[in-house]
PDB file of C-alpha atoms in Angstrom:
ATOM      1  CA  MET A   1       0.000   0.000   0.000  1.00 80.00           C
ATOM      2  CA  PRO A   2       1.465   3.395  -0.914  1.00 87.00           C
ATOM      3  CA  ALA A   3       2.245   5.895   1.834  1.00 95.00           C
ATOM      4  CA  PRO A   4      -0.538   8.412   2.530  1.00 98.00           C
ATOM      5  CA  GLU A   5      -0.264  11.721   0.711  1.00 98.00           C
ATOM      6  CA  VAL A   6      -0.796  15.040   2.467  1.00 98.00           C
ATOM      7  CA  LEU A   7      -1.232  18.465   0.881  1.00 98.00           C
ATOM      8  CA  ILE A   8       0.113  21.208   3.125  1.00 98.00           C
ATOM      9  CA  ILE A   9      -1.099  24.712   2.368  1.00 98.00           C
ATOM     10  CA  GLY A  10       1.637  27.061   3.529  1.00 97.00           C
ATOM     11  CA  SER A  11       4.367  24.431   3.361  1.00 97.00           C
ATOM     12  CA  ALA A  12       7.011  27.073   2.592  1.00 96.00           C
ATOM     13  CA  GLY A  13       6.041  29.253   5.552  1.00 96.00           C
ATOM     14  CA  TYR A  14       7.407  29.459   9.070  1.00 97.00           C
ATOM     15  CA  VAL A  15       5.136  26.821  10.616  1.00 98.00           C
ATOM     16  CA  GLY A  16       4.543  24.962   7.369  1.00 98.00           C
ATOM     17  CA  ARG A  17       8.206  24.108   6.924  1.00 97.00           C
ATOM     18  CA  HIS A  18       8.284  22.371  10.284  1.00 98.00           C
ATOM     19  CA  VAL A  19       4.975  20.551   9.863  1.00 98.00           C
ATOM     20  CA  SER A  20       5.934  19.429   6.334  1.00 98.00           C
ATOM     21  CA  ALA A  21       9.228  18.033   7.589  1.00 98.00           C
ATOM     22  CA  GLY A  22       7.453  16.257  10.445  1.00 98.00           C
ATOM     23  CA  PHE A  23       4.997  14.531   8.115  1.00 98.00           C
ATOM     24  CA  ALA A  24       7.752  13.584   5.673  1.00 98.00           C
ATOM     25  CA  GLN A  25       9.757  12.034   8.510  1.00 98.00           C
ATOM     26  CA  ALA A  26       6.635  10.130   9.600  1.00 98.00           C
ATOM     27  CA  GLY A  27       6.407   8.505   6.166  1.00 98.00           C
ATOM     28  CA  TYR A  28       3.858  10.706   4.409  1.00 98.00           C
ATOM     29  CA  ARG A  29       4.259  11.811   0.816  1.00 98.00           C
ATOM     30  CA  VAL A  30       4.168  15.587   1.172  1.00 98.00           C
ATOM     31  CA  ALA A  31       2.841  18.028  -1.395  1.00 98.00           C
ATOM     32  CA  GLY A  32       2.743  21.794  -1.094  1.00 98.00           C
ATOM     33  CA  LEU A  33       0.285  24.308  -2.517  1.00 98.00           C
ATOM     34  CA  ALA A  34       2.271  26.364  -5.034  1.00 97.00           C
ATOM     35  CA  ARG A  35       0.972  29.902  -5.443  1.00 92.00           C
ATOM     36  CA  PRO A  36       1.945  31.730  -8.646  1.00 89.00           C
ATOM     37  CA  SER A  37       5.019  33.860  -7.908  1.00 84.00           C
ATOM     38  CA  GLY A  38       5.017  32.533  -4.336  1.00 85.00           C
ATOM     39  CA  THR A  39       7.880  31.068  -2.342  1.00 90.00           C
ATOM     40  CA  PRO A  40       9.078  27.934  -4.149  1.00 93.00           C
ATOM     41  CA  ILE A  41       7.999  24.603  -2.694  1.00 95.00           C
ATOM     42  CA  ASN A  42      10.778  22.450  -1.226  1.00 95.00           C
ATOM     43  CA  SER A  43      12.078  20.290  -4.075  1.00 95.00           C
ATOM     44  CA  ALA A  44      11.562  17.200  -1.902  1.00 96.00           C
ATOM     45  CA  TYR A  45       7.790  17.764  -2.093  1.00 98.00           C
ATOM     46  CA  ARG A  46       5.359  17.714  -4.982  1.00 97.00           C
ATOM     47  CA  ALA A  47       4.156  21.165  -5.999  1.00 97.00           C
ATOM     48  CA  VAL A  48       0.392  21.502  -6.555  1.00 98.00           C
ATOM     49  CA  PRO A  49      -0.877  24.675  -8.266  1.00 97.00           C
ATOM     50  CA  GLY A  50      -3.381  26.712  -6.288  1.00 97.00           C
ATOM     51  CA  ASP A  51      -3.872  30.025  -4.552  1.00 97.00           C
ATOM     52  CA  LEU A  52      -5.726  31.021  -1.370  1.00 97.00           C
ATOM     53  CA  ALA A  53      -6.588  34.280  -3.111  1.00 96.00           C
ATOM     54  CA  ASP A  54      -8.406  32.217  -5.778  1.00 97.00           C
ATOM     55  CA  PRO A  55     -10.679  29.919  -3.731  1.00 97.00           C
ATOM     56  CA  PRO A  56     -12.053  27.959  -6.740  1.00 97.00           C
ATOM     57  CA  SER A  57      -8.501  26.798  -7.477  1.00 98.00           C
ATOM     58  CA  LEU A  58      -8.435  25.026  -4.111  1.00 98.00           C
ATOM     59  CA  VAL A  59     -11.114  22.511  -5.087  1.00 98.00           C
ATOM     60  CA  ALA A  60      -8.984  20.862  -7.756  1.00 97.00           C
ATOM     61  CA  ALA A  61      -5.776  21.328  -5.737  1.00 98.00           C
ATOM     62  CA  ALA A  62      -7.070  19.530  -2.633  1.00 98.00           C
ATOM     63  CA  ARG A  63      -9.089  16.765  -4.290  1.00 98.00           C
ATOM     64  CA  GLY A  64      -7.840  13.191  -3.893  1.00 97.00           C
ATOM     65  CA  PHE A  65      -5.446  13.663  -0.985  1.00 98.00           C
ATOM     66  CA  ASP A  66      -5.485  11.457   2.082  1.00 98.00           C
ATOM     67  CA  LEU A  67      -5.184  14.616   4.182  1.00 98.00           C
ATOM     68  CA  VAL A  68      -5.081  18.390   3.649  1.00 98.00           C
ATOM     69  CA  ILE A  69      -3.546  20.695   6.277  1.00 98.00           C
ATOM     70  CA  HIS A  70      -4.290  24.410   6.040  1.00 98.00           C
ATOM     71  CA  LEU A  71      -1.382  26.434   7.446  1.00 98.00           C
ATOM     72  CA  GLY A  72      -1.767  29.319   5.035  1.00 96.00           C
ATOM     73  CA  ALA A  73      -1.971  32.999   5.870  1.00 91.00           C
ATOM     74  CA  ILE A  74      -5.109  34.659   7.216  1.00 92.00           C
ATOM     75  CA  LEU A  75      -6.360  36.913   4.416  1.00 94.00           C
ATOM     76  CA  ASN A  76      -9.818  38.383   5.013  1.00 95.00           C
ATOM     77  CA  ALA A  77     -13.360  37.273   5.770  1.00 96.00           C
ATOM     78  CA  GLU A  78     -14.446  36.803   2.167  1.00 97.00           C
ATOM     79  CA  LEU A  79     -11.420  34.815   1.020  1.00 97.00           C
ATOM     80  CA  ASP A  80     -10.980  32.759   4.184  1.00 97.00           C
ATOM     81  CA  ILE A  81     -14.629  31.647   4.283  1.00 98.00           C
ATOM     82  CA  ALA A  82     -14.695  30.945   0.553  1.00 98.00           C
ATOM     83  CA  GLY A  83     -11.415  29.086   0.927  1.00 98.00           C
ATOM     84  CA  VAL A  84     -12.645  26.724   3.626  1.00 98.00           C
ATOM     85  CA  ASP A  85     -15.817  26.099   1.607  1.00 98.00           C
ATOM     86  CA  ALA A  86     -13.675  25.171  -1.396  1.00 98.00           C
ATOM     87  CA  LEU A  87     -11.532  22.812   0.668  1.00 98.00           C
ATOM     88  CA  ILE A  88     -14.657  21.177   2.084  1.00 98.00           C
ATOM     89  CA  GLU A  89     -16.012  20.766  -1.439  1.00 98.00           C
ATOM     90  CA  ALA A  90     -12.780  19.019  -2.477  1.00 98.00           C
ATOM     91  CA  GLY A  91     -13.757  16.156  -0.175  1.00 98.00           C
ATOM     92  CA  SER A  92     -10.373  15.304   1.361  1.00 98.00           C
ATOM     93  CA  PRO A  93      -9.978  15.025   5.146  1.00 98.00           C
ATOM     94  CA  LEU A  94      -8.969  18.445   6.404  1.00 98.00           C
ATOM     95  CA  ILE A  95      -7.157  20.007   9.366  1.00 98.00           C
ATOM     96  CA  ILE A  96      -7.743  23.747   9.632  1.00 98.00           C
ATOM     97  CA  THR A  97      -5.318  25.917  11.596  1.00 98.00           C
ATOM     98  CA  SER A  98      -7.101  28.599  13.590  1.00 97.00           C
ATOM     99  CA  GLY A  99      -5.717  30.358  16.663  1.00 96.00           C
ATOM    100  CA  SER A 100      -6.389  30.840  20.351  1.00 96.00           C
ATOM    101  CA  ASP A 101      -7.367  34.466  19.637  1.00 95.00           C
ATOM    102  CA  VAL A 102     -10.661  33.117  18.270  1.00 96.00           C
ATOM    103  CA  LEU A 103     -11.633  32.179  21.843  1.00 96.00           C
ATOM    104  CA  GLY A 104     -11.485  35.733  23.185  1.00 95.00           C
ATOM    105  CA  ALA A 105     -10.245  36.942  26.549  1.00 95.00           C
ATOM    106  CA  GLY A 106     -10.086  35.168  29.903  1.00 96.00           C
ATOM    107  CA  HIS A 107      -9.648  31.575  31.006  1.00 97.00           C
ATOM    108  CA  VAL A 108     -10.608  29.386  28.048  1.00 98.00           C
ATOM    109  CA  ASP A 109     -10.355  25.775  26.939  1.00 98.00           C
ATOM    110  CA  GLU A 110     -11.200  23.564  23.968  1.00 97.00           C
ATOM    111  CA  ASP A 111     -14.899  23.381  24.825  1.00 96.00           C
ATOM    112  CA  ASP A 112     -15.531  27.115  25.200  1.00 97.00           C
ATOM    113  CA  GLU A 113     -17.570  28.916  22.576  1.00 95.00           C
ATOM    114  CA  PRO A 114     -15.444  31.231  20.413  1.00 96.00           C
ATOM    115  CA  HIS A 115     -15.631  34.973  21.012  1.00 94.00           C
ATOM    116  CA  PRO A 116     -13.034  36.118  18.496  1.00 93.00           C
ATOM    117  CA  HIS A 117     -11.096  39.324  18.766  1.00 88.00           C
ATOM    118  CA  PRO A 118     -12.319  41.765  16.063  1.00 89.00           C
ATOM    119  CA  LEU A 119      -8.992  41.452  14.300  1.00 88.00           C
ATOM    120  CA  VAL A 120      -9.969  37.881  13.363  1.00 89.00           C
ATOM    121  CA  GLY A 121     -13.711  38.238  13.807  1.00 92.00           C
ATOM    122  CA  TRP A 122     -14.609  35.826  11.004  1.00 95.00           C
ATOM    123  CA  ARG A 123     -12.381  32.954  12.077  1.00 96.00           C
ATOM    124  CA  ASP A 124     -15.066  31.384  14.239  1.00 96.00           C
ATOM    125  CA  GLU A 125     -17.195  31.040  11.107  1.00 97.00           C
ATOM    126  CA  VAL A 126     -14.307  29.314   9.342  1.00 98.00           C
ATOM    127  CA  GLU A 127     -14.054  26.927  12.279  1.00 98.00           C
ATOM    128  CA  ARG A 128     -17.802  26.284  12.371  1.00 98.00           C
ATOM    129  CA  ARG A 129     -17.960  25.381   8.698  1.00 98.00           C
ATOM    130  CA  ALA A 130     -15.016  23.006   8.951  1.00 98.00           C
ATOM    131  CA  LEU A 131     -16.314  21.324  12.111  1.00 98.00           C
ATOM    132  CA  ALA A 132     -19.857  20.979  10.758  1.00 98.00           C
ATOM    133  CA  ALA A 133     -18.441  19.167   7.727  1.00 98.00           C
ATOM    134  CA  GLY A 134     -16.607  16.692   9.977  1.00 98.00           C
ATOM    135  CA  HIS A 135     -13.131  18.197   9.734  1.00 98.00           C
ATOM    136  CA  ARG A 136     -10.714  19.078  12.527  1.00 98.00           C
ATOM    137  CA  VAL A 137      -9.329  22.345  13.908  1.00 98.00           C
ATOM    138  CA  ILE A 138      -6.068  23.126  15.733  1.00 98.00           C
ATOM    139  CA  ARG A 139      -5.659  26.407  17.628  1.00 98.00           C
ATOM    140  CA  PRO A 140      -2.081  27.488  18.345  1.00 98.00           C
ATOM    141  CA  GLY A 141      -1.360  30.610  20.359  1.00 97.00           C
ATOM    142  CA  LEU A 142       1.808  32.665  20.005  1.00 97.00           C
ATOM    143  CA  ILE A 143       4.183  30.521  17.951  1.00 98.00           C
ATOM    144  CA  TYR A 144       7.857  31.087  18.692  1.00 98.00           C
ATOM    145  CA  GLY A 145      11.253  29.467  18.234  1.00 97.00           C
ATOM    146  CA  ALA A 146      13.629  28.610  15.399  1.00 95.00           C
ATOM    147  CA  PHE A 147      14.331  32.325  14.876  1.00 93.00           C
ATOM    148  CA  GLY A 148      10.822  33.143  13.647  1.00 95.00           C
ATOM    149  CA  GLY A 149       7.390  34.286  14.734  1.00 96.00           C
ATOM    150  CA  VAL A 150       6.026  37.438  16.357  1.00 96.00           C
ATOM    151  CA  VAL A 151       8.800  37.744  18.955  1.00 96.00           C
ATOM    152  CA  GLN A 152      11.594  37.673  16.391  1.00 95.00           C
ATOM    153  CA  ASN A 153       9.797  39.489  13.584  1.00 95.00           C
ATOM    154  CA  MET A 154       7.941  42.202  15.526  1.00 96.00           C
ATOM    155  CA  MET A 155       9.195  42.550  19.091  1.00 97.00           C
ATOM    156  CA  VAL A 156      12.920  42.296  18.375  1.00 95.00           C
ATOM    157  CA  PRO A 157      12.969  45.005  15.662  1.00 96.00           C
ATOM    158  CA  VAL A 158      11.057  47.392  17.969  1.00 97.00           C
ATOM    159  CA  ALA A 159      13.481  46.713  20.826  1.00 96.00           C
ATOM    160  CA  ARG A 160      16.477  47.339  18.580  1.00 94.00           C
ATOM    161  CA  ARG A 161      15.011  50.594  17.317  1.00 96.00           C
ATOM    162  CA  LEU A 162      13.882  51.949  20.698  1.00 96.00           C
ATOM    163  CA  GLY A 163      16.496  50.410  22.975  1.00 95.00           C
ATOM    164  CA  ALA A 164      13.893  48.573  25.072  1.00 96.00           C
ATOM    165  CA  GLY A 165      11.263  45.874  24.730  1.00 96.00           C
ATOM    166  CA  VAL A 166       7.734  47.200  24.309  1.00 97.00           C
ATOM    167  CA  TYR A 167       4.477  45.889  25.730  1.00 96.00           C
ATOM    168  CA  VAL A 168       1.159  47.740  25.634  1.00 95.00           C
ATOM    169  CA  GLY A 169      -0.564  49.058  28.746  1.00 93.00           C
ATOM    170  CA  GLU A 170      -0.148  47.409  32.132  1.00 91.00           C
ATOM    171  CA  PRO A 171       2.243  44.476  32.667  1.00 93.00           C
ATOM    172  CA  ASP A 172      -0.418  41.817  33.088  1.00 91.00           C
ATOM    173  CA  VAL A 173      -1.298  40.415  29.673  1.00 96.00           C
ATOM    174  CA  ARG A 174      -0.752  36.714  29.067  1.00 97.00           C
ATOM    175  CA  TRP A 175      -0.760  34.864  25.771  1.00 97.00           C
ATOM    176  CA  GLY A 176      -0.972  31.149  25.155  1.00 98.00           C
ATOM    177  CA  ALA A 177       2.297  30.083  23.544  1.00 98.00           C
ATOM    178  CA  VAL A 178       3.794  27.101  21.752  1.00 98.00           C
ATOM    179  CA  HIS A 179       7.210  26.357  20.286  1.00 98.00           C
ATOM    180  CA  VAL A 180       7.124  25.733  16.554  1.00 98.00           C
ATOM    181  CA  GLU A 181       8.922  22.400  17.040  1.00 98.00           C
ATOM    182  CA  ASP A 182       6.074  21.134  19.241  1.00 98.00           C
ATOM    183  CA  LEU A 183       3.473  21.615  16.511  1.00 98.00           C
ATOM    184  CA  PRO A 184       4.372  18.778  14.074  1.00 98.00           C
ATOM    185  CA  PRO A 185       3.816  16.070  16.727  1.00 98.00           C
ATOM    186  CA  LEU A 186       0.369  17.493  17.504  1.00 98.00           C
ATOM    187  CA  TYR A 187      -0.663  17.682  13.838  1.00 98.00           C
ATOM    188  CA  LEU A 188       0.444  14.071  13.416  1.00 98.00           C
ATOM    189  CA  LEU A 189      -1.538  12.984  16.482  1.00 98.00           C
ATOM    190  CA  VAL A 190      -4.664  14.810  15.315  1.00 98.00           C
ATOM    191  CA  ALA A 191      -4.289  13.332  11.836  1.00 98.00           C
ATOM    192  CA  ASP A 192      -3.956   9.842  13.299  1.00 98.00           C
ATOM    193  CA  LYS A 193      -6.490   9.725  16.099  1.00 97.00           C
ATOM    194  CA  ALA A 194      -8.762  12.779  16.403  1.00 98.00           C
ATOM    195  CA  ALA A 195     -12.448  12.214  15.766  1.00 98.00           C
ATOM    196  CA  PRO A 196     -14.214  14.142  13.002  1.00 98.00           C
ATOM    197  CA  GLY A 197     -15.568  17.541  13.954  1.00 98.00           C
ATOM    198  CA  THR A 198     -13.196  18.150  16.880  1.00 98.00           C
ATOM    199  CA  VAL A 199     -11.049  21.097  17.957  1.00 98.00           C
ATOM    200  CA  TRP A 200      -7.709  21.051  19.787  1.00 98.00           C
ATOM    201  CA  ASN A 201      -5.679  23.755  21.555  1.00 98.00           C
ATOM    202  CA  ALA A 202      -1.960  23.857  20.763  1.00 98.00           C
ATOM    203  CA  ILE A 203      -0.817  25.660  23.908  1.00 98.00           C
ATOM    204  CA  ALA A 204       2.239  24.635  25.932  1.00 98.00           C
ATOM    205  CA  GLU A 205       2.138  27.515  28.449  1.00 98.00           C
ATOM    206  CA  ASN A 206       0.742  30.983  29.118  1.00 98.00           C
ATOM    207  CA  VAL A 207       3.464  33.625  29.015  1.00 97.00           C
ATOM    208  CA  LEU A 208       3.470  37.241  30.168  1.00 97.00           C
ATOM    209  CA  VAL A 209       3.935  39.625  27.262  1.00 97.00           C
ATOM    210  CA  ASP A 210       5.895  42.067  29.436  1.00 96.00           C
ATOM    211  CA  ARG A 211       8.349  39.274  30.230  1.00 96.00           C
ATOM    212  CA  LEU A 212       8.875  38.716  26.508  1.00 97.00           C
ATOM    213  CA  ALA A 213       9.443  42.455  26.194  1.00 96.00           C
ATOM    214  CA  ALA A 214      12.050  42.316  28.956  1.00 95.00           C
ATOM    215  CA  LEU A 215      13.764  39.497  27.139  1.00 95.00           C
ATOM    216  CA  VAL A 216      14.025  41.249  23.779  1.00 95.00           C
ATOM    217  CA  GLY A 217      14.991  44.502  25.535  1.00 94.00           C
ATOM    218  CA  CYS A 218      17.763  42.829  27.572  1.00 91.00           C
ATOM    219  CA  GLY A 219      15.982  43.824  30.782  1.00 92.00           C
ATOM    220  CA  LYS A 220      14.742  47.227  29.621  1.00 95.00           C
ATOM    221  CA  THR A 221      11.040  47.689  28.896  1.00 96.00           C
ATOM    222  CA  ILE A 222       8.586  50.385  27.846  1.00 96.00           C
ATOM    223  CA  SER A 223       4.900  50.264  28.753  1.00 97.00           C
ATOM    224  CA  TRP A 224       3.321  51.767  25.636  1.00 96.00           C
ATOM    225  CA  PRO A 225       0.375  54.066  26.422  1.00 95.00           C
ATOM    226  CA  LEU A 226      -3.014  52.688  25.456  1.00 92.00           C
ATOM    227  CA  ASP A 227      -4.077  55.985  23.904  1.00 92.00           C
ATOM    228  CA  GLU A 228      -1.129  56.233  21.508  1.00 94.00           C
ATOM    229  CA  PRO A 229      -0.634  54.401  18.182  1.00 93.00           C
ATOM    230  CA  VAL A 230       1.534  51.326  18.682  1.00 95.00           C
ATOM    231  CA  PRO A 231       4.971  51.048  17.048  1.00 95.00           C
ATOM    232  CA  GLU A 232       4.576  50.451  13.333  1.00 95.00           C
ATOM    233  CA  GLU A 233       5.962  46.913  13.575  1.00 95.00           C
ATOM    234  CA  TYR A 234       3.083  46.009  15.913  1.00 96.00           C
ATOM    235  CA  ALA A 235       0.372  47.515  13.723  1.00 93.00           C
ATOM    236  CA  PRO A 236      -0.701  44.264  11.941  1.00 91.00           C
ATOM    237  CA  ILE A 237      -1.789  42.729  15.276  1.00 92.00           C
ATOM    238  CA  ALA A 238      -2.111  45.858  17.426  1.00 89.00           C
ATOM    239  CA  GLY A 239      -5.339  44.829  19.150  1.00 87.00           C
ATOM    240  CA  LEU A 240      -3.957  41.483  20.250  1.00 91.00           C
ATOM    241  CA  PHE A 241      -1.366  43.113  22.492  1.00 92.00           C
ATOM    242  CA  ARG A 242      -4.169  43.743  25.020  1.00 92.00           C
ATOM    243  CA  LEU A 243      -5.913  40.373  24.595  1.00 94.00           C
ATOM    244  CA  HIS A 244      -5.338  38.674  27.945  1.00 96.00           C
ATOM    245  CA  GLN A 245      -5.855  34.916  27.859  1.00 96.00           C
ATOM    246  CA  VAL A 246      -5.082  31.910  29.998  1.00 98.00           C
ATOM    247  CA  VAL A 247      -5.601  29.054  27.558  1.00 98.00           C
ATOM    248  CA  SER A 248      -5.869  25.436  28.618  1.00 98.00           C
ATOM    249  CA  SER A 249      -4.784  22.531  26.429  1.00 98.00           C
ATOM    250  CA  GLU A 250      -5.495  19.918  29.098  1.00 98.00           C
ATOM    251  CA  LYS A 251      -8.043  18.114  26.928  1.00 98.00           C
ATOM    252  CA  THR A 252      -5.647  18.038  23.983  1.00 98.00           C
ATOM    253  CA  ARG A 253      -2.855  16.626  26.120  1.00 98.00           C
ATOM    254  CA  ARG A 254      -5.111  14.025  27.733  1.00 98.00           C
ATOM    255  CA  GLU A 255      -6.996  12.806  24.681  1.00 98.00           C
ATOM    256  CA  MET A 256      -4.328  13.221  22.000  1.00 98.00           C
ATOM    257  CA  GLY A 257      -1.361  12.292  24.183  1.00 98.00           C
ATOM    258  CA  TRP A 258       0.422  15.498  23.211  1.00 98.00           C
ATOM    259  CA  SER A 259       3.357  16.367  25.463  1.00 98.00           C
ATOM    260  CA  PRO A 260       5.150  19.549  24.352  1.00 98.00           C
ATOM    261  CA  ARG A 261       8.869  19.580  25.079  1.00 97.00           C
ATOM    262  CA  HIS A 262       9.230  23.365  25.253  1.00 97.00           C
ATOM    263  CA  THR A 263       7.357  24.776  28.249  1.00 97.00           C
ATOM    264  CA  ASP A 264       9.396  27.906  29.046  1.00 97.00           C
ATOM    265  CA  ALA A 265       9.253  30.370  26.162  1.00 97.00           C
ATOM    266  CA  VAL A 266      11.507  32.938  27.799  1.00 96.00           C
ATOM    267  CA  ALA A 267      14.247  30.409  28.532  1.00 94.00           C
ATOM    268  CA  SER A 268      13.971  28.886  25.047  1.00 95.00           C
ATOM    269  CA  LEU A 269      14.176  32.285  23.379  1.00 96.00           C
ATOM    270  CA  ALA A 270      17.054  33.349  25.623  1.00 93.00           C
ATOM    271  CA  ARG A 271      19.025  30.354  24.381  1.00 92.00           C
ATOM    272  CA  GLU A 272      18.286  31.360  20.795  1.00 92.00           C
ATOM    273  CA  PHE A 273      19.410  34.907  21.462  1.00 89.00           C
ATOM    274  CA  ALA A 274      22.626  33.609  23.035  1.00 88.00           C
ATOM    275  CA  VAL A 275      23.329  31.612  19.869  1.00 84.00           C
ATOM    276  CA  ALA A 276      22.801  34.831  17.886  1.00 76.00           C
ATOM    277  CA  GLY A 277      25.204  36.718  20.151  1.00 75.00           C
ATOM    278  CA  VAL A 278      22.558  38.792  21.986  1.00 67.00           C
ATOM    279  CA  PRO A 279      23.489  39.272  25.683  1.00 64.00           C
ATOM    280  CA  VAL A 280      20.619  38.140  27.912  1.00 63.00           C
ATOM    281  CA  ARG A 281      20.741  37.709  31.679  1.00 58.00           C
ATOM    282  CA  MET A 282      17.794  35.791  33.058  1.00 58.00           C
ATOM    283  CA  GLU A 283      18.032  37.708  36.341  1.00 57.00           C
ATOM    284  CA  ASP A 284      17.184  40.903  34.452  1.00 56.00           C
ATOM    285  CA  LEU A 285      13.852  39.578  33.273  1.00 57.00           C
ATOM    286  CA  THR A 286      10.764  40.559  35.231  1.00 51.00           C
ATOM    287  CA  GLY A 287       7.437  38.850  35.734  1.00 43.00           C
ATOM    288  CA  THR A 288       6.302  35.289  36.129  1.00 37.00           C
ATOM    289  CA  MET A 289       4.573  32.708  33.988  1.00 37.00           C
ATOM    290  CA  THR A 290       1.680  30.360  34.593  1.00 33.00           C
TER     291      THR A 290
END
């Protein structure tokens, strides 16, 4: 019997590269959605023409696969909803990547009803359509590690420019977080054993945003006033800097058997910074994690 074939949308992206490699190592035949003029697909994988900005193209692209994993970029309400409808129409088993921000603020778990932040206000509809059709959803929080993600791409440039790490408002906001290397094992577990129409939280810990700011600022932080425009690097996700969440993944760990290896984002990132030659002293970092 031939190995199962998986189409990974976003296979050339930050998370997609890791998930693609994980499925290839697990014996899957990996294919990547190849957008015109997009980042080239790894030559080890089969390239499949298609474009999230052209939802009808996704029907033919996704048809016939043993599994489709959507790790592509969030675009807008019209395209994202049309895109999930097209993938459902294709008829292949599907794992949709959402995010913990769809759950809203407060203490939340896998069984809570979504109350999405306005920045991603349509993502709960994307989830509902996928779940109603018997597909599965994974919700990561802040994804970090391997020199990528929001910390490296947004927080570090601001700290370098201003000479201090920046958080917004009071030093009390927590985000659910997960190391990018802990995601491939969860996607494999969900692909192998999750029931149709189920949702899973990919959260290894809840980290204080001001502690991340202290890390990237080498102990120096700025509390950015709520009534002032955020630094330009933060603009794409400005509202999320005040979205306080404590996200549980207890159900995911118990039922999927997921056991993330990275459970201290600040320590993990400090090791990365040390490799890059950035001086970080853990004793300079403020705050605690839960």
